Amino acid sequence: MHPFSILTVGIFVAGYTTARWDLVTRLYELAIFAWDHDVFTRAVKGFAGVSIIFLAIVYPVSRIASREIVLHPRTGAGGISAREQLKRRGNGLMRIFWPSDAPSSPNPGVLVGWRNSDLDVLVVAILQDTRSVENAIRVGNLFRSSPYPIHRILERCGKSSLQVLGSVNPVVAPTTFNPASITCYTSPRSRFPHLFCPDTKEVMVQVILFDRPHPTRMQYISLAPISLALGDKADKSGKGFPPLDGVEAAEEREWERKQALVEKLKQHTVVRHSRAQKELLLPVIVDQINCSYELNALLQSNIGLIGTRSRRALSVGEHIVESASNLWDLILAWLWYIATEYIWPLQSRLFVFALIAHRAAGEVLLRILDWRLFPGHAALKDVSATAQQVDIRLQQFCYWPIQYLTLRKRKQTWQSITNSHPEYIRFYNSLWLVANDVIIGIALGSYIIENATFVAAQVDKILTAYTIQGLQATIIWLMDWPAGLKLNTELATFLGDLFLWVIDYWAGCMAMLRPYLPGIIHFIGFSSFAGATMPISLFSDLVSLLTLHIYSFYVAAARIYNWQLTIIISLFHLFRGKKRNVLRNRIDSCDYDLDQLLLGTILFTLLFFLLPTVFVFYACFAVARMVVIGIKAGLDTALACLNHFPLFALMLRFKDSRRLPGGIMFELRDVGNEKFPTVEQREGSAPTSFIHLKSVPLPLRAMLNEYFQLGNRISKHYVSPGVILCLITGRFVPPIHRKNLYSLQYSMLPKQRVGIYELWARVTEKDAKVGDGAYDLGLVNGGFGGNGYVGGGSGNDGYGHRRKGSGNGVGRVRVGRG
Amino acid sequence: MTYNIAMVCDFFFPQPGGVESHIYQLSTKLIDRGHKVIVITHAYEGRTGVRYLTNGLKVYHVPFFVLYRETTFPTVFSFFPIFRNIIIRESVEIVHGHASLSSFCHEAILHARTMGLRTVFTDHSLFGFADAASILTNKLLKFTLSDVDHVICVSHTCKENTVLRASLDPLMVSVIPNAVVAENFRPLAHQEHVTSPVDGRPLHHSLRPHDTITIVVISRLFYNKGTDLLIAAIPRICAAHPYVRFIIAGSGPKAIDVEQMLERNVLQDRVDMLGPVRHEEVRDVMVRGHIYLHPSLTEAFGTVIVEAASCGLYVVCTRVGGIPEVLPPHMTTFAKPEEDDLVAATSKAIAALRQGRLETGRFHEQVRTMYSWTDVAERTERVYDGISGVLSEEEFYGSSTGEGWSAARGRAGVQSFALIDRLKRYYGCGIWAGKLFCLCVVIDYLIFVFLELWAPRDRIDAVRDWPRKPPLRESSSATNAAIGLGRKRSARYRDQGWEG
Amino acid sequence: MTPYEGLPAKSPAKFPVSGSRKAQILDPSRLAPEDAFYAQSPPRGRRAPSPLGLGLGVGGNGTPKAKGRAGEARRKRTKDRGRSSSRRRKGAWKKLLWVKQSYPDNYTDEYTFLDHLQRNPRLQPYEFWRLVADSTVIVQHVCSVIIFVCCFTGIFQERVSPVTVVGWSSSGTVLGWILWDFWVGQEERAQKMVEEAEASSIEGEDGSSASSATSASVPMREKDAVGIPYANGNAAASSGGPGISPGISLAVGHPTGAPTFASYSHLPPYGDQTSSLSPRTQQRIATIKSAILIYCALLGLSPILKSLTKSTTSDSIWAISAWLMGINVAFFDYGGGGGANSDVTRYRFPASLSTNAALMASTVLASRLSSTTHVFSLTLFSIEVFGLFPVFRRHLRHVSWRANTVLSFLLVVAAGGAIGVTVSGGRWTAAIVGSVLGSMLIVLAMGICSWWLIGLQKYKNEIHGPWDPARPIIRRRWD
Amino acid sequence: MPPPPSALRITRPTPTTISFTVSTRAPLETISARVLHYLSLALRVVIASAILFLLWTKWELLYPSVEGGGVPKWLVSSWPGKIATLMAKGVMTRYLVPLAGGVLWLCARRGYTEESLLVLRGLGIQTTSSSSTYLSTNSTRFIPTTSIQDIFIHEAFKMFEVRFYLAIVVEGEQDVVVVFPSLLPSLTILEEVWRGARSCLYEPKT
């Protein structure tokens, strides 16, 4: 007590006594009188008696009652005893999922969580307040003031609501084991709880400790590894392009063969075990684990409110005081109101307009890029890398708003609902990539622009050195008996002169082009401010333009060579007295006249001796062509790296690996019994196994998966025996089709971009209906796929497939996310 | 007395063919008689590793380099480690090789002798002595067979041929013919033929002169199957007999020529070529016809004509190889391998059929009594008994002879595993060849010793046996109990061997 | 031991007796089973020792001690084999598979065992003069090659003008063609007769038809067994009936079925009957047409041919052409199988490796020559020598024997002379000397080779039996 | 090549939870074994650090850094520093670097392989195989019971012999999951594991 107040009290007392002195004297006399007629002694006796009675009767009774309360709580499921439940179910496996961050202090508490089956519980929270938690849950007090409607999270977790599972460290030890309300003991020495189930031999206990993933940090666990690519790329791209569809077909066949084997294996399974309900529950449990953090937080925040009455209404004075204190807040609130009412809608509307305009522009460009002269012909973006690059960028731009909306939906619901995390990662990955791209591009571009002349000179020098002079030198070398090969001089000179002439002409064109070269380089440099991919693709296009003559040479030589080879083969048939039957496509035996044979012989000799000459030229140009193709393939790979490198995912992997779940793993812990507090618990414990559930981070291999795919696709295309055969027989080797190469890069984009109206609707809709973002996205795409780009659709083209198949493709999206 | 037997051959399912089905049927019947049989062959397309066929027949498809027409590349020693491993883990006692063209089988027999096992070789084919290829094959065969315990041939002609090629003692060559599964080759169900009251033969034999008679030809269209004869004969037969149709099943290099023949003298409507048919469809093709024409130029046994007879077809075949021994004369007409004679024989057969002089209705039963795989299995079992000394040499080789061939050391000492004896045997194969063979054997032996050190036997764990059938003979050994494991595995990998 | 004469009675496989009769009488080729595995069984008979003694590889000739052991072992075994077989006589053993017999599987019946085995069944001992006569084929071809080479050298060394060479050879060719045309006419008449005979015989019922066909179509038989040397004019062979073909010819019944398709896969020799001209005239016209065609084509191609391998150095050219010529000589189809009227075989014949090789050689050589006319004439000459001349030769051999001999003699003389001239550098004395020398040499070589071949024949030991693939006998198509 | 000698360790706290571990390493029961193990670990650490230090000095020799950076003086002056400097001077880079790399790799790799199978009733099966080096983590694969179609033992060819293997058929996958893939233990072990797994994985029929 404060000394001042003590002083005042003292002064008050002194003054009072002096003021009423007579009264004091009266009291004094009264006291003397009572003492004379021994009132005090009797009073003391009476008090003693009463206290004795209380001690003897009332206190024990109250203790017993309280214990009984603890022992037999009034729970709904309490009706059946453990025994008969176990009898009913054969031997039981009690499975307890226990959060690793649960308090391990020995003070009592109540277990709250899900009871999936009556021997399968998942503990969400341990509430320290032992009283009336149950009613609170039933009434819903514990879910008060939850940020989002509670039912959503509950229905995600298997429709079953939270309930009281039992108690921790009860004051009074239970006598029997009752699965309806379990009793656990925790000790600070081990993170594992100890289930109390004595003398029930049929029960076996699995205590599974799980680390709660942190939803606000977007951590979660999942059975299947997270997929960084969109799941709707089911159709194999690159069908119908000669060498590669062979590859694809081979893969397809292998796949079908294995599938058949799998079917056979199914038939060979002898005993097929019916799925127990526990086993089916695993995905639900995973969801529950994902949700448990938020729920725990909610419960813990609300547990204080249990039992306290709701606050009484404030008195007027308090109102005034409050308002006085809140005046500043009021002003703030008013300003906020202004802002939200007038400024924000204006801005947002403007922004939306900008967005839609940009989207429309993008749409136009995309259509142009995707325009085909005839259905089935190559579109612009199939021909040129630049167009392809622009196309990718635009598609990304068009996809971002959708992604962003999806993510905003994520904000509008529980953090635990993890459907949109891959979306999030993809979104930021593409953002990051574009940012990176631009950064690198700026560096590159500034360099190029600074010394454009030098670069131009270099390019020009290289071009002339290799594609013109080098070629000329080679041809001249070929013209006179290269490497001692005795070629036919006349033919060699003829061919050589022909090609040399064309090269001279081409050199003339180059010379005309030369002055403009620095300009082009400048342009490339400027373009690189839009990202380093731009100059690369431009350069690749430039290469394919400047080596046009090589291409044509290659085609011509291949034609001649192939033609000669065919003739020789048919003449060879003629010698064997056979001929090729074109109708049946087989070799028939046939007899020729003498003159046919003689002429055939002479012609055969002729062509046979002329073949090496032609072959040498063909080989020369084929090699040149292959080199060019190799360069372009390298550039394309660089583009792919810049466009699709899973940068963000890698950073996440190193920052917080639990955000990239690659599955789950269990660790069997052997916790010796000596960890357990008291002796009677140890002897009364059923066989228990302690398991730690962990989340496995996504392996790097899975992240870079697309790159491996790209690698073996290219290798399969260019190292396939088919291509080599083409090279040998002089048939035309097609370069790998862009679609095969770029299918990788589109793997992060939906194959059906959202239309303008759709975007408008989705942007302008007020409160986004909360839910599964990807789900809505899928719906949107599906709805749009119907009336979309049927006009632009082309027959055997991959994109055509996509457009037509977008409806069911979206179906696949849903499945993929489900 | 039951044995653990390993059948080794290059040719096995899923490849269709005579040798394949021979091995399969023989193994199945042997298993029924309480033996344990495994088949070792090379890997086929999509068929690698260990498979189980019905009846618990275990097949090892060893991944090996296939040279030509499913014949593996003859590397003398490379097969040894795997072979030894399989033999040890299966605790095989008798190695039974098939088909003199399969290098797998030859290697297996060589290695088996090195490991001290009994070996049997079954020859399915005839070889000439003229051309270089067969000379080479004969050398190889001699190499293998100069140290084999017993040889089985499918016909007497085949036996003579083998005896000459490998210079064997005729008494260690048994003749055990092929057989057919008569159930799979039954004619169209008898009950739907209204049998005439006078004699119990079906009516469809007394053909009216204008009924079409269908002649079936089922063979691979190779030269040595006599396709040239066929090509020459068909137009003449068609010309001579207006109401005759042909059904030609099978494919091969000569198929083109057959087609050309059909196109040249327009016969497409009377001859239909079915192309390749799978073995289980053969019966359905056969029952469509009345006469089976078999113009083969060389044939060790000719299972297909037995099948045809079993389907109730009258057989017209060339008198080559072992064919004359196969069927009784009332089922067959023989022709010389000449166009004219073939045509004549076919015409005779047609005439006989038209006059109903053939009671083809009874063929099925007769063939069923003649050839059955169970019989083959019994006789093969006797061979096993003989070589493993269960039968006394007296009753096996018939005549008791002096020190030359006693049961302990066997005839010409074939059964003794001492390296020096084997070297002696191999040395007699020829001036250069003998030395070469000896070299091979020595190297093989060294490899064997090395393997014994490198992968000791006790580290190779034996497999669980398929539950053995109780042996059909009094001398039954205790069949080791089947455990659920074996049953499960086999049940899982049960696999109809017939699929292509 | 049953005498071999008994064989045709009880052997299912009919093997011709005639060819092998001589050998058979000398040694009855009966075998006891043990001969099979006692490789050192003593040779019986002088001409051909025990088949397996040689057939089973050279391990046969063992030490005399081994021989002795084998001999006595064999005697003993025959003895007790006999005993054992007499002991169990439960019905005669039959060589059948479909009867259940009371013998063990490995029972070997020594009376039927290997009784179809024949050694050298078709061995015909060559007569010396026939060999010499047949060797003329080779001589002719070699001589023509030599002549061609000499002509080339002549042209190359500018000693002979190519035009004269071509002129002579062309005139020769024309002559040859006229002759050939005449012969073809004769053959057709013969063939027509034959066909009528066949047709009549086919109408009759089968058995007789076969026989009559056999009788009627003997000449055609020979044709069908294409590629058999000595088939022509070989009295023994033709009398031997079907299935005869000398054991040396591996080409018989070749899997590619050349003889088989010879029958029906050629363009019909005569055009359609509707046209006014007679088939013969049409044929002539066709031939002339093709001749003109080849002529013009060569004329057009010769400049290219000239420069074709100019860049290649001469020595390699010589090497190449030498190899090609060697190939030509080696792979030449000496068995003039297609006799009369087999236009098929004649047309098929140049489609062989040898002709191509020769033509290629000539084209290669042509690039060494100086002018286009040289090239043209050389190529034309080579076509005549290698493409047409063999056809003519074979025909000639068919038609008249004497002419054949004369031709070969002429060729020999010419070749010798040509060599002489070439070597000596164009002195005619040298030519005469060369021709005389050459002819003497060649006659000598022919004689020696024939003797040698006959001498070699006694080492011939081929085993035949029911196991080796039968040779299909297929008549000519009669469409 | 016959299977390497491998021992099977089974831990089963309850009949519903078993982990089978096959390892080529002798179990560390005895004190001496443990001591040896830890000693070897310590030795590896020492060697690795020495190699790294050597590389560092070599770097410093090649590209001497500015004052303040580089190897601290006391370390250079100490005897290991001296030795390291000597060696760094002595050995050329093109030899030193690959050698050091090899030695580091040797230090890092663990001398044994250990593969285990964890069976949890109601949850599923988890296969674990130890990585070859200490640097990388073990690779695990968890298969829920619902997607387990079958477990079986079969034989297959491996190099020059036929070996048994225990495999799990996963529904919807085309390849079976081979348990103990790198060291395929002998049949006895496999059978024990197979029986244990089946009895543990599924509820016994009542």
CSV table of C-alpha atoms in Angstrom, one decimal, chain B residues 76-77 80 110-111 114 143 146 419-420 422-448:
chain,number,residue,atom,x,y,z
B,76,VAL,CA,32.4,-70.6,-76.9
B,77,PHE,CA,32.9,-69.5,-73.3
B,80,PHE,CA,29.7,-70.2,-69.0
B,110,LEU,CA,30.4,-78.5,-73.2
B,111,HIS,CA,30.1,-76.6,-70.0
B,114,THR,CA,33.1,-79.6,-67.6
B,143,PHE,CA,32.9,-81.4,-81.1
B,146,SER,CA,32.1,-86.5,-78.8
B,419,LEU,CA,39.6,-84.2,-67.9
B,420,ILE,CA,42.1,-86.5,-69.5
B,422,ARG,CA,37.4,-86.0,-72.2
B,423,LEU,CA,40.6,-84.7,-73.9
B,424,LYS,CA,41.2,-88.2,-75.4
B,425,ARG,CA,37.7,-88.2,-76.8
B,426,TYR,CA,38.0,-84.7,-78.2
B,427,TYR,CA,41.4,-85.5,-79.7
B,428,GLY,CA,39.9,-88.0,-82.0
B,429,CYS,CA,37.9,-85.4,-83.9
B,430,GLY,CA,40.4,-84.7,-86.5
B,431,ILE,CA,44.0,-83.7,-87.0
B,432,TRP,CA,43.6,-79.9,-86.5
B,433,ALA,CA,40.1,-79.9,-85.2
B,434,GLY,CA,41.0,-82.4,-82.4
B,435,LYS,CA,43.8,-80.2,-81.1
B,436,LEU,CA,41.6,-77.1,-81.4
B,437,PHE,CA,38.8,-78.8,-79.5
B,438,CYS,CA,41.2,-80.0,-76.8
B,439,LEU,CA,42.4,-76.4,-76.4
B,440,CYS,CA,38.8,-75.2,-76.0
B,441,VAL,CA,38.1,-77.9,-73.4
B,442,VAL,CA,41.2,-77.0,-71.4
B,443,ILE,CA,40.4,-73.3,-71.5
B,444,ASP,CA,36.9,-74.2,-70.5
B,445,TYR,CA,38.1,-76.2,-67.6
B,446,LEU,CA,40.4,-73.3,-66.5
B,447,ILE,CA,37.5,-70.9,-66.6
B,448,PHE,CA,35.5,-73.4,-64.5
